[in-house]
Every structure is written in C-alpha cells, then in structure tokens.
XYZ file of C-alpha atoms in Angstrom:
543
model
C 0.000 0.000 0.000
C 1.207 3.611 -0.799
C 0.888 6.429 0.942
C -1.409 7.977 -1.889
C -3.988 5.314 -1.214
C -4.745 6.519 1.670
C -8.118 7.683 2.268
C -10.463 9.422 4.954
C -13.406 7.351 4.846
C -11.037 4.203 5.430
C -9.147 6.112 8.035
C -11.951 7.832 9.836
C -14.406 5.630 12.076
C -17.678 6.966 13.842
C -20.155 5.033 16.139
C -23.305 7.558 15.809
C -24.722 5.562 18.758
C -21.999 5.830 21.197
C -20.408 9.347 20.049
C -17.166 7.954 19.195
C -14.839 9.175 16.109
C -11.834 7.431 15.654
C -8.801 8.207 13.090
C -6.663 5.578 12.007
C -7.909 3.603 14.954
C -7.296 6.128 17.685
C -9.945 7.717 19.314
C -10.235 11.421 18.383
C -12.817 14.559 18.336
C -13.763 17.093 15.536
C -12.619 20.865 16.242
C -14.066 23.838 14.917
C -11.036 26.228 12.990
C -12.666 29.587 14.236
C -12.459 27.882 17.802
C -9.035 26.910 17.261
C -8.328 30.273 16.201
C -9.890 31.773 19.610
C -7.581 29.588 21.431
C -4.724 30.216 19.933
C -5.713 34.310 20.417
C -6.394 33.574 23.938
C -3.074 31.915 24.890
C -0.914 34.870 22.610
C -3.079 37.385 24.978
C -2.718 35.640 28.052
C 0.423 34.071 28.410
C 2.695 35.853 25.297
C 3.739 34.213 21.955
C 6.651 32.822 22.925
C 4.694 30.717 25.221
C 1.722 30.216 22.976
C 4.045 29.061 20.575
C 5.665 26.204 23.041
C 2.691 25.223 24.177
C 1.298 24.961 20.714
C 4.693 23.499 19.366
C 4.780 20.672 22.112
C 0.616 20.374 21.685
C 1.470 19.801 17.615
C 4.341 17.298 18.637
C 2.620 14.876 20.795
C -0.440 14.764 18.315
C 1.673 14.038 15.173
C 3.715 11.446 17.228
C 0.561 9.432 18.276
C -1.177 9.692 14.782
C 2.481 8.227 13.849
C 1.764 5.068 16.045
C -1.792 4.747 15.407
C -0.944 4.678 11.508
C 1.505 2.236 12.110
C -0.128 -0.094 13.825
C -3.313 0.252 11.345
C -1.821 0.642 8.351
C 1.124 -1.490 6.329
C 2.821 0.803 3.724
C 5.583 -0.609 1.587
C 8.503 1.272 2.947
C 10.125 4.407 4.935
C 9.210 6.869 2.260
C 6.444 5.533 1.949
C 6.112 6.780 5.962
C 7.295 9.852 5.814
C 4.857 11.112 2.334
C 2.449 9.516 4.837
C 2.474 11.933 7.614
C 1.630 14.973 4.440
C -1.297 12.741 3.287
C -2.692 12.235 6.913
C -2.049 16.003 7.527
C -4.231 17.433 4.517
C -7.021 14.478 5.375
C -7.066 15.871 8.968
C -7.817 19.439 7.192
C -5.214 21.100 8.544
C -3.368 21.906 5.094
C -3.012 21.834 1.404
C 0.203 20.475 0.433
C 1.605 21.858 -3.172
C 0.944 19.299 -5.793
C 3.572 16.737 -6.576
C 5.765 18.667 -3.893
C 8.163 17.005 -1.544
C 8.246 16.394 1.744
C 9.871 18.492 4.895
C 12.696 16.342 4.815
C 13.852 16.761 1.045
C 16.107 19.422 -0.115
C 13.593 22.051 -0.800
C 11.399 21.305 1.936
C 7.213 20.930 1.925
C 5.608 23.466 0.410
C 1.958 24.559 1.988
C -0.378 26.360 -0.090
C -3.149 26.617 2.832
C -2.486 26.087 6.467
C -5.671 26.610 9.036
C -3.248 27.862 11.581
C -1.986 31.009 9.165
C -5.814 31.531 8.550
C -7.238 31.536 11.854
C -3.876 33.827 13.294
C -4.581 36.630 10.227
C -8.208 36.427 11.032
C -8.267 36.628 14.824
C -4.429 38.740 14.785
C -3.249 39.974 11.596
C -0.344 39.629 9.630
C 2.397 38.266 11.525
C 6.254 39.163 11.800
C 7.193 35.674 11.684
C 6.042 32.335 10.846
C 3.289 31.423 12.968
C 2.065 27.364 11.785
C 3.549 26.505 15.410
C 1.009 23.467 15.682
C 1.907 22.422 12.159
C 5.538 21.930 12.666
C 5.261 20.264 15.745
C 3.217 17.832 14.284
C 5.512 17.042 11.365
C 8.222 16.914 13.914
C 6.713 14.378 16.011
C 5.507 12.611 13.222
C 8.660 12.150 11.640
C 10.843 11.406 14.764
C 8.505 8.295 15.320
C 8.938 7.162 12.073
C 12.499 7.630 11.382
C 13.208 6.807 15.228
C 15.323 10.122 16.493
C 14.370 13.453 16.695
C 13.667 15.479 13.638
C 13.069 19.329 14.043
C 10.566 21.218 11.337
C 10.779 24.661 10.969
C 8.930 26.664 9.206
C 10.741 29.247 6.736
C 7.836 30.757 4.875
C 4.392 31.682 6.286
C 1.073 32.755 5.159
C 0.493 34.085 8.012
C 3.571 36.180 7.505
C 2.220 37.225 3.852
C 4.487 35.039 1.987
C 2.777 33.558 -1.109
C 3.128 29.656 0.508
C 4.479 28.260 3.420
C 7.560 26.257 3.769
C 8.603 23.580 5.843
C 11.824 21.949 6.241
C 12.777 18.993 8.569
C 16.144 18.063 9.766
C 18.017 16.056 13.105
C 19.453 18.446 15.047
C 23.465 17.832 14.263
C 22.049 18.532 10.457
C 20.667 21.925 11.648
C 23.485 22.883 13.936
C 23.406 26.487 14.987
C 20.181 27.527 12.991
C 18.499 25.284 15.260
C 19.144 27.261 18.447
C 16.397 29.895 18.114
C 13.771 27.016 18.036
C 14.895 24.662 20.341
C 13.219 26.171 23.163
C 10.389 25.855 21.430
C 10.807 21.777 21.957
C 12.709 21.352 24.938
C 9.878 19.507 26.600
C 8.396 17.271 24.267
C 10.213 13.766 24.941
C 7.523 11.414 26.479
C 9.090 9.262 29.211
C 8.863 5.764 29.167
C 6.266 5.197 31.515
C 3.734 7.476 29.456
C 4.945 5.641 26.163
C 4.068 2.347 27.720
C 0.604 3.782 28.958
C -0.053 5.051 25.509
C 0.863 2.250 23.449
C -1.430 -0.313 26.154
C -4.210 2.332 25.975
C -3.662 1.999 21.670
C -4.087 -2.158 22.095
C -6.942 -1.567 24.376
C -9.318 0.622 21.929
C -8.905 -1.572 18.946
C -9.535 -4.473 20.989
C -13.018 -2.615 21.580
C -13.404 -0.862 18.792
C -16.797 -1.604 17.244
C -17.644 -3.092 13.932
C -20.839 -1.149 13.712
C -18.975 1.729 12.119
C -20.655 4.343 10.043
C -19.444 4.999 6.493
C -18.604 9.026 5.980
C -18.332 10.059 2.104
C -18.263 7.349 0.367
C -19.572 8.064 -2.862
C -16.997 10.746 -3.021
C -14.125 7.970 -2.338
C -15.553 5.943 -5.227
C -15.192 8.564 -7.753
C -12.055 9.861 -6.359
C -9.496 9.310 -9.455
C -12.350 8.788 -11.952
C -11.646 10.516 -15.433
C -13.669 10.821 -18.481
C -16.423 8.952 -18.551
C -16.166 7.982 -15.421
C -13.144 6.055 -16.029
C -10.604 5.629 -13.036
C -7.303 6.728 -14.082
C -5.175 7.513 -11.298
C -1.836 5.602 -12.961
C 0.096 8.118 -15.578
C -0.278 5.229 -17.963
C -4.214 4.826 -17.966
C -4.126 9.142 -18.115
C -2.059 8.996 -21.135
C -4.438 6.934 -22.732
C -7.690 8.868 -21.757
C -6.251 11.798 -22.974
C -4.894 10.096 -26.744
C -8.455 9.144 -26.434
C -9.384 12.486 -26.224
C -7.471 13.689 -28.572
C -8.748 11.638 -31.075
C -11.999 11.235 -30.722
C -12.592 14.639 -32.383
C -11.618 13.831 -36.087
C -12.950 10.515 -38.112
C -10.154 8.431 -37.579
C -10.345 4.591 -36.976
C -9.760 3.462 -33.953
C -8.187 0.342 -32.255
C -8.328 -0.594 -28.494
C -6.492 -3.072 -27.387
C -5.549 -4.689 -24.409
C -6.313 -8.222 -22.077
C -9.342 -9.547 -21.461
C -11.229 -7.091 -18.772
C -9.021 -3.616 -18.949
C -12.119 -2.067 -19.912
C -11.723 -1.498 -23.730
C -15.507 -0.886 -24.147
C -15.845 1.968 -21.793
C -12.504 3.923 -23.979
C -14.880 2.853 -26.997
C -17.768 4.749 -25.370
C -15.512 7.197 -23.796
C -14.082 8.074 -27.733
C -17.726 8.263 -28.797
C -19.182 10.889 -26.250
C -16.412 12.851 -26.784
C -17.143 13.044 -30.617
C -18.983 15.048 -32.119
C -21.417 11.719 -33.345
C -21.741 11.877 -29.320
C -25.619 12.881 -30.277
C -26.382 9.613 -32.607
C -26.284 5.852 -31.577
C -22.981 3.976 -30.704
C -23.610 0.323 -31.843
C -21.169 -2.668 -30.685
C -21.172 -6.093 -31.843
C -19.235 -9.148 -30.408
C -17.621 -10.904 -33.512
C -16.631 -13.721 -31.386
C -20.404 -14.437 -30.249
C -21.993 -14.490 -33.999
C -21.510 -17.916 -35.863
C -19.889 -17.362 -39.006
C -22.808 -17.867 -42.034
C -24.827 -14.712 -39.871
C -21.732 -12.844 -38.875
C -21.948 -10.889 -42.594
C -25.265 -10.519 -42.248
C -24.831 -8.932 -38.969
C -22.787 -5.908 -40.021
C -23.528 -5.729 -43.944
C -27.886 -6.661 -44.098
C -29.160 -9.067 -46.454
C -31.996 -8.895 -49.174
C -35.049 -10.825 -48.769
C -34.362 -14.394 -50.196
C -30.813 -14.117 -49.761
C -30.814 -17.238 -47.322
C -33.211 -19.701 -46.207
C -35.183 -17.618 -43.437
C -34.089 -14.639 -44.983
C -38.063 -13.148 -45.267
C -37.541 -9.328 -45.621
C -34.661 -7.303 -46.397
C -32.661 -5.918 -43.545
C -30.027 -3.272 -42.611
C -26.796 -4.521 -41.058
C -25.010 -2.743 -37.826
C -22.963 -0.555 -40.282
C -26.042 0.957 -41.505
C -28.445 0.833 -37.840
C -25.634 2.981 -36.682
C -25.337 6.132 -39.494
C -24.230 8.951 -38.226
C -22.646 7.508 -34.776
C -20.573 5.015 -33.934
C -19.910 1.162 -34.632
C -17.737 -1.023 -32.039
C -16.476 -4.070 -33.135
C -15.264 -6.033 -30.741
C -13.011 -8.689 -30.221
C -12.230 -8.161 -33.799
C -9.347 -10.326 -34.024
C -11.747 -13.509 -34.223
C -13.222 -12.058 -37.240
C -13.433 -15.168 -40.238
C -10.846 -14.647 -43.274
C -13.658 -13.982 -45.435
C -15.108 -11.353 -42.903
C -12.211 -9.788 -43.361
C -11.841 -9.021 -46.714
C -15.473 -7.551 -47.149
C -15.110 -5.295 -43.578
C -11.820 -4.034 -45.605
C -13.909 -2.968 -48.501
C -16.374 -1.138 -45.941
C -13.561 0.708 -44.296
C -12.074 2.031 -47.306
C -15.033 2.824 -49.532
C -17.500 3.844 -46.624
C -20.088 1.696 -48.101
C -21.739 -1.821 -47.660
C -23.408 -4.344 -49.720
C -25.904 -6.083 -48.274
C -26.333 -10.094 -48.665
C -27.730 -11.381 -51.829
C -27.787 -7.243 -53.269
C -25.539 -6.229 -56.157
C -25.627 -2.472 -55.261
C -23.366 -0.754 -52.937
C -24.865 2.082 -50.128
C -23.053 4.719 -48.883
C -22.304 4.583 -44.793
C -20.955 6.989 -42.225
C -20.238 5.804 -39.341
C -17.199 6.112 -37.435
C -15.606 2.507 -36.559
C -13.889 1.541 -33.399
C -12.302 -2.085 -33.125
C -11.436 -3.813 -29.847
C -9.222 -6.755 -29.218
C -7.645 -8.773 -26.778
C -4.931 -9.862 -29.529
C -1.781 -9.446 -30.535
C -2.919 -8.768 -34.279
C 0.942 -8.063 -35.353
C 1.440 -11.557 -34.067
C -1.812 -12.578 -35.937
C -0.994 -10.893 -39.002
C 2.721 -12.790 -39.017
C 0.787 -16.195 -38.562
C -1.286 -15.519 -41.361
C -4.629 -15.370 -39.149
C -5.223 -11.844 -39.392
C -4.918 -9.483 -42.850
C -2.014 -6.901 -42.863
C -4.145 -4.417 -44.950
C -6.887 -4.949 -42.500
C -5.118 -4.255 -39.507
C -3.076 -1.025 -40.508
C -6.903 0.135 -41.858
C -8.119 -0.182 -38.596
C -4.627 0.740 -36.671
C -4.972 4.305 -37.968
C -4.454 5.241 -33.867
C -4.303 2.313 -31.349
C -5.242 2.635 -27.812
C -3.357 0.193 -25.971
C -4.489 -0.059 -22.224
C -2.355 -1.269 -19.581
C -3.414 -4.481 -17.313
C -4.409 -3.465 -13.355
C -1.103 -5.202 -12.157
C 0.774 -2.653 -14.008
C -1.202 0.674 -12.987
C -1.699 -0.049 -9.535
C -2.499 3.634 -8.586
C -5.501 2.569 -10.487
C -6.504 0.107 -7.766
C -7.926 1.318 -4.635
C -9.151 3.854 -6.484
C -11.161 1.489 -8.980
C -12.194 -0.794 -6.003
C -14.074 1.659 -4.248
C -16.091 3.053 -7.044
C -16.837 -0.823 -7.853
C -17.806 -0.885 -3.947
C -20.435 1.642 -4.337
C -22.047 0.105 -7.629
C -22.549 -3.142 -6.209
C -23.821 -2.142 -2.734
C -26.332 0.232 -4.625
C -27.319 -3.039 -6.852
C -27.878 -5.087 -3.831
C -29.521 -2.593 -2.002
C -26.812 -2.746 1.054
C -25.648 0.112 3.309
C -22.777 1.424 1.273
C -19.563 -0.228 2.550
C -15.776 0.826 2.187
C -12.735 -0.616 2.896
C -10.471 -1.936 6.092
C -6.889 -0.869 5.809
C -5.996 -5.094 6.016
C -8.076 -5.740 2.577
C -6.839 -2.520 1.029
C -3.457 -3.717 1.510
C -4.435 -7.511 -0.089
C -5.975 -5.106 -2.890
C -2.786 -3.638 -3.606
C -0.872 -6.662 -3.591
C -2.863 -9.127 -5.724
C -1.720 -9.152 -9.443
C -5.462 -8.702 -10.840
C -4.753 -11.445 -13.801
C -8.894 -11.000 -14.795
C -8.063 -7.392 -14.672
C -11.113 -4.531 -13.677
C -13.563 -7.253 -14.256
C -12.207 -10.034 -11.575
C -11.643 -6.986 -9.293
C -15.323 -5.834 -10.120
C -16.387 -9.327 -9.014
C -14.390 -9.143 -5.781
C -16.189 -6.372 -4.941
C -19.251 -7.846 -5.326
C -18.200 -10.541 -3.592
C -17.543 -8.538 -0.562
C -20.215 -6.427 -0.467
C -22.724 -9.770 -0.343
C -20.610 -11.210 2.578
C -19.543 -8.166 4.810
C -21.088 -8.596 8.092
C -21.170 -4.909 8.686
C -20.475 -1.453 6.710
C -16.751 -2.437 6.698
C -14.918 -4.688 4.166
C -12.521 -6.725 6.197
C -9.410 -8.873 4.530
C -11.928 -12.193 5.232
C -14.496 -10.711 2.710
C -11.733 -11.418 0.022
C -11.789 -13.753 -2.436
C -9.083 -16.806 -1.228
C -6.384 -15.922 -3.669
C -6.469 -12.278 -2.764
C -6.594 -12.876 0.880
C -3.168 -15.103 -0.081
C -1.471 -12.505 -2.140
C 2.553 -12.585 -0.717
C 3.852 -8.347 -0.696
C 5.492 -7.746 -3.580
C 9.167 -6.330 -3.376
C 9.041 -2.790 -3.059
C 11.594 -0.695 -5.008
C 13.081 1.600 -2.168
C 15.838 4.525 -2.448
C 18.096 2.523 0.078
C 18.876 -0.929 -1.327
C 17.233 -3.549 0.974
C 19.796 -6.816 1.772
C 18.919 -10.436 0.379
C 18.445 -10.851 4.519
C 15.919 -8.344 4.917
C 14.129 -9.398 1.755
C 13.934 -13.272 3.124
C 12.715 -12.349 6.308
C 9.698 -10.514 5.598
C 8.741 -13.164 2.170
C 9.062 -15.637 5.411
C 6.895 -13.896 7.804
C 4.431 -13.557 5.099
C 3.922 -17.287 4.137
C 4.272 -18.488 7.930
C 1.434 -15.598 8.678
C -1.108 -17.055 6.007
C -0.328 -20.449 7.097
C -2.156 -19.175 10.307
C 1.626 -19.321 12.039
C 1.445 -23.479 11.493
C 5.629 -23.832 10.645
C 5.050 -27.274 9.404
C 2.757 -26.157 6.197
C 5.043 -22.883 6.004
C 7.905 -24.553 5.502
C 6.661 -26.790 3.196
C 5.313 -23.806 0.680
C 8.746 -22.263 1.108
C 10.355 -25.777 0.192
C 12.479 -25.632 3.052
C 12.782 -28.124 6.328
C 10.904 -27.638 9.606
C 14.207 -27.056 11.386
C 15.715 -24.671 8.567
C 12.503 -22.947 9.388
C 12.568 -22.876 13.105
C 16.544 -21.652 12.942
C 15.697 -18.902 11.258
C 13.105 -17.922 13.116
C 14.915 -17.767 15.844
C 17.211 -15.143 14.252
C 13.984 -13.042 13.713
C 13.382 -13.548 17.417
C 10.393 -15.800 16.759
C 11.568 -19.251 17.334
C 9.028 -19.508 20.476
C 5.770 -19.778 18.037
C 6.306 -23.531 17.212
C-alpha cells in the first residue's frame, strides 16, 4: 500500500450511537477552525507568543507522534518513504493543510511546500499579519511525526508563512546535528516534548486496548466521493500516468474521423474507452452500436454488419439493414475483432475504405458513415505474421491504437477502482454502502489482478454480499487475494537479500495461520531450517 492510497473514509471511524470518532484507529474529536483560532488568540493574549508558541509546538508534537503510532499499527505501507509522504497525506485528510501538488516532503532538499495552512488563517483572522512564521502546531506535528517514524528526533521549521504574507508556506525537517546552529532559536520551542517511558508504555497499552473494543458497527462518511475519487472521463478511473495517457490520446482523437483500435487483455475495460471516444465526438448525439464478432456464428456474422436482401438465405423473409447501416451517423464497435473469419475480413476491408456496404444477396453498394472503433484482446501483429489476421486490414483499422495497460501494471488505479466498484454493487444489492479496512486494502494492492477490472469488479461484489457490517474486512476477500505474498518494493536505500527473506518468510508463515510445518513446506524448506531462522527473527518460540 502507498501512501497515496490513503483515504479518509477508510481512516476515519464513527459510532453515531456511542459518540465515538476514531482516526486511524485512535480515538479522536472534531474541532471547529474559528475555535481553534480563539484559542490560539487567547493563549498569545494571556500568556505571550513565545509561550503560545511552546505550548502549541509541544501540543502539535505529541499529536503528530501518536497519529504516527496509530498509523503504524493500522496501516502497512511498503517502505520508509512511503512513511514519511504519509504523515503529508494524513495532515491534509485531517484538514489542517493543502500540500503543493507533486511537492516534496519536509525532509527533502527544498522542503514541503503549503499552499493553505488553518493555523496562518485563523492567526490573520483573529491577529493579523504576523512578523514571523506562525504554523507553530503544524511543525510540531511534522516533527513528532517524523521522529517516530524515522526513530530520532527530527526538528521542522517553518521558513515561509502565510500568516507572515508570503505567497506559501515552507517547511523543512532536519536532526538536530544537520541543523546545527540555525536550530538554536527554536529549540526552546521543543525542549519539553520527549515522552518518558512510563507514558509511552501507557499510551501504546491504551492503543491495544481501543482496537480491541473498537466496534464493527462503524458508520461509512463520504463514500460516494471515495468511489469517484481518481475517476476521469467517462467515469473512467485513471489515477496511474499510464491509464491518463491513454484517456487523454483518447481524447485527442476522438474529435476527427479516424479509426480506432483498443487493445488490451481480457477485462481492462476497452468498451468503456470505446464509449468514452464516442461521447467525446462530435457523433456523441447519434447511436454507438457494438457487436461481439466472437459471439456471432460465421454464415450470420456478414449478415450482422452488412444486411441481407429478402431471399438471400433460407429464413431470410424481408430485407434488412446490417449494424454498419443501424448505426449512421454515430458510432460502430467491433469487438473482439481479431476472431473475425478470413472472409469477414476481406469484405469489412472494402467497408472501411469505400464507406459503403453491400448487403447479402444485393448487387448495389450504399453509402455509410459511421465512425468505426475495433477492440481486441490480440496481438494482431502476431496474428498478421501467422497468417490469421490481414495486414491491410489491420493497418486500416490501426490508424491510432489505444493500448491499455493491465491493473497489475497501474496499480495507482486500484484502490481507487475498487471503491467506485464498492459503491455500484452495494447500490445493486440494495446494502448500506460499505468501504474498505486498511488489512483488505493492503491484499488489494498486492494481488496481481490477472482477470483485470472485471475479476476486481467481481471481488467487490463478492464482498459487499458477505460483509457482516459497513466495513470490508481482509476475510471478505476472495481466497487468492486474501493469499497474495507483498510484492518487493523498489526503495531509495537498497534492501539486503536478509531483509528481503525475512519478511517473504513472515508472510507465508502468517497465512499459514503461524502453522511452521505447512510454512515450511510452501517455502520448500525443512521444519528445522525454518525454526533456525526464526529464531534469528526472534520468533523461534511460536512452534
């Protein structure tokens, strides 16, 4: 799972009957910015800025390091970037700021770059411009965030400020030897934020405690804007740069009279970029026809897309207009095209060039317009080099190809995809709309999708029909998704072969239910090989 899959309604937990709201499993209340902003106005006036900005600081610090350990022990990203983009993402779904698009975090060169922050609202509302940066509460929290992730302390400060009347704000995060003298001015600030032990242990028991009673009768907030979150034209998901390339060649395209093909495996969704080409045309106002030429046996496939005259055929009783004709003015869809007969071919070649048909048993040609899009899960080079497929056919209807990518290799496209699917097939089934546990968004992410958007559309419905509540646990998974092994994650440090081996282990002996016997016999390894090595991981006790 990345950290841009995260989401608020699968983060966010309420109990309407009980009055709790919990955020990434840790109980926590909603705050009102103008009341924040009164408090903040009220400590400045009461006790000085300096002090309103410790208190505030050290406030910040202790909230961003406990929404560090409630993510972690809720959520299972793929690595410490990962982590740290995290702590943004969680930030802006908390509402406390807009991070810059596609900027970096506090801890890169150029620091995080803020284009709204609540904190430099509510301070030029209640106080006026400022002198000085004033997001206190925001860079404590990305400093305690970040020192329980990367395990030290890490000091934010911010350099630029709304609040100040800069046009952004700026964060930038370093450890203290990093900052070395510039750090001195702002240590105060920070001097008392270290938790002792004995209120880390407290915390962390109090953490196991509330998910052991958190309730599965949780309420689902916003999730028909979660399903379309991602969705493109046509309401095509297209989070992945590869899938947006291909929307937008669709685009592109669909605005002269240009053949089309779209291609791509079995369930990518080729018939929704046929539809998506259409409505964008301007023959978005007439019909757009498809026809399966996989589904039609051969002697009625002509027929089909040219007509026949009466008599042509036995049971041929009137004359009648073919698909190429039915759909004048608009647009024809022929899919799975690559199945089409050799002597299909030749007369559909004719069609395309001379934008007219002859109907079965007729010796006179009639004029057609009508736009054609072909669709194919086939490799028609490799069917035109085996002789199954013409060449003159296939570079009439390759004029521009669409090729789209499977799911396993735009898995942006994912989550994304899964919880619009979610809301279509609780809506079908009329069930309370449902969304999903952090556990099955992380099987989600790992599973390869070989069926593509349609197996995941049927996992979806799947889970919908057994969900016990409003919540889609891992369980509600298919089997093979529930199985799916992480898949190595490409980090900016280079993992060792030790590290690698340790977590693939942990994996297969966790959905072997922790039984070693059947784990080491998936991994192909001895019982005792098994046992060794989990004793280096400091698990050899579970036998």
């Amino acid at each position: 799972m990345r950290a841009a899959d995260l989401d608020l309604s699968e983060l966010l937990t309420v109990d309407p009957r009980g009055g709790e709201l919990r955020f990434s499993g840790a109980r926590a209340i909603l705050l009102d910015t103008v009341a924040m902003g009164l408090l903040r106005k009220q400590l400045i006036d009461s006790v000085g800025a300096a002090a309103a900005r410790a208190i505030l600081t050290r406030f910040g610090f202790a909230h961003g390091y406990r929404t560090a350990e409630a993510a972690r022990a809720e959520l299972s990203l793929e690595s410490d970037e990962e982590w740290r983009d995290a702590g943004g993402r969680i930030h802006a779904l908390q509402g406390m700021l807009r991070l810059a698009p596609g900027g970096d975090g506090p801890l890169s060169p150029g620091g995080a770059t803020v284009e709204a922050s609540y904190e430099a609202e509510q301070h030029l509302l209640h106080l006026g411009r400022a002198d000085a940066p004033v997001c206190w509460t925001l860079a404590g929290f990305a400093s305690g965030y970040l020192s329980c992730v990367e395990g030290r302390d890490i000091y934010v400060i911010e350099r630029r400020c709304l609040g100040r009347g800069d046009a952004s704000c700026l964060f930038a995060g370093r450890a203290a030897e990093a900052w070395g003298a510039e750090l001195e001015p702002h240590l105060p600030f920070f001097e008392e934020h270290r938790l002792d032990a004995s209120l880390r242990r407290a915390a962390e028991a109090l953490g196991r405690a509330e998910r052991r009673l958190r309730t599965r009768a949780e309420a689902l907030l916003g999730v028909g804007a979660a399903g379309a979150a991602g969705a493109g034209p046509g309401g095509i998901v297209a989070s992945s740069p590869a899938m947006q390339r291909v929307l937008e060649l669709a685009r592109r395209v669909a605005q002269v009279d240009a053949t089309v093909l779209v291609t791509g495996e079995s369930g990518t969704g080729k018939e929704r970029v046929a539809r998506l080409v259409h409505d964008a045309s301007p023959r978005a106002a007439a019909p757009l026809l498809a026809i399966n030429c996989a589904a039609i046996p051969e002697p009625l496939l002509e027929s089909e897309l040219f007509g026949h005259a009466r008599g042509a055929f036995t049971g041929a009783t009137r004359d009648r207009a073919g698909i190429f004709e039915a759909a004048a003015g608009g647009t024809l869809l022929l899919d799975e095209v690559g199945e089409l007969p050799a002597g299909v071919q030749v007369k559909l070649l004719r069609a395309l060039q001379a934008r007219e048909v002859r109907r079965v048993g007729e010796n006179r040609s009639r004029p057609v317009d009508v736009r054609v899009v072909a669709a194919t899960n086939r490799e028609l080079a490799a069917e035109v080099s085996a002789g199954r497929f013409r060449k003159d056919l296939y570079y009439r209807l390759k004029v521009v190809e669409l090729r789209l990518p499977p799911l396993r290799e735009r898995r942006e496209d994912v989550l994304p995809l899964a919880r619009a699917l979610l809301a279509q097939a609780a809506a079908r089934m009329k069930r309370p709309a449902a969304r999903l546990s952090p556990g099955a968004a992380d099987r989600l992410v790992r599973y390869p999708w070989p069926g593509n958007v349609r197996e995941l559309e049927n996992a979806m419905e799947r889970a919908v029909a057994l969900a016990e509540g409003r919540r889609i646990e891992a369980e509600d998974l298919p089997e093979e998704v529930r199985s799916a092994l992480p898949a190595p994650a490409v980090e900016p440090r280079v993992r060792t072969l030790g590290d690698v081996e340790q977590e693939y282990i942990l994996a297969v002996l966790a959905r072997n239910g922790g039984n070693q016997t059947r784990a080491a016999a998936e991994l192909g390894i001895g019982v005792s090989t098994l046992y060794r090595k989990l004793k280096e991981y400091g698990r050899g006790q579970a036998r």
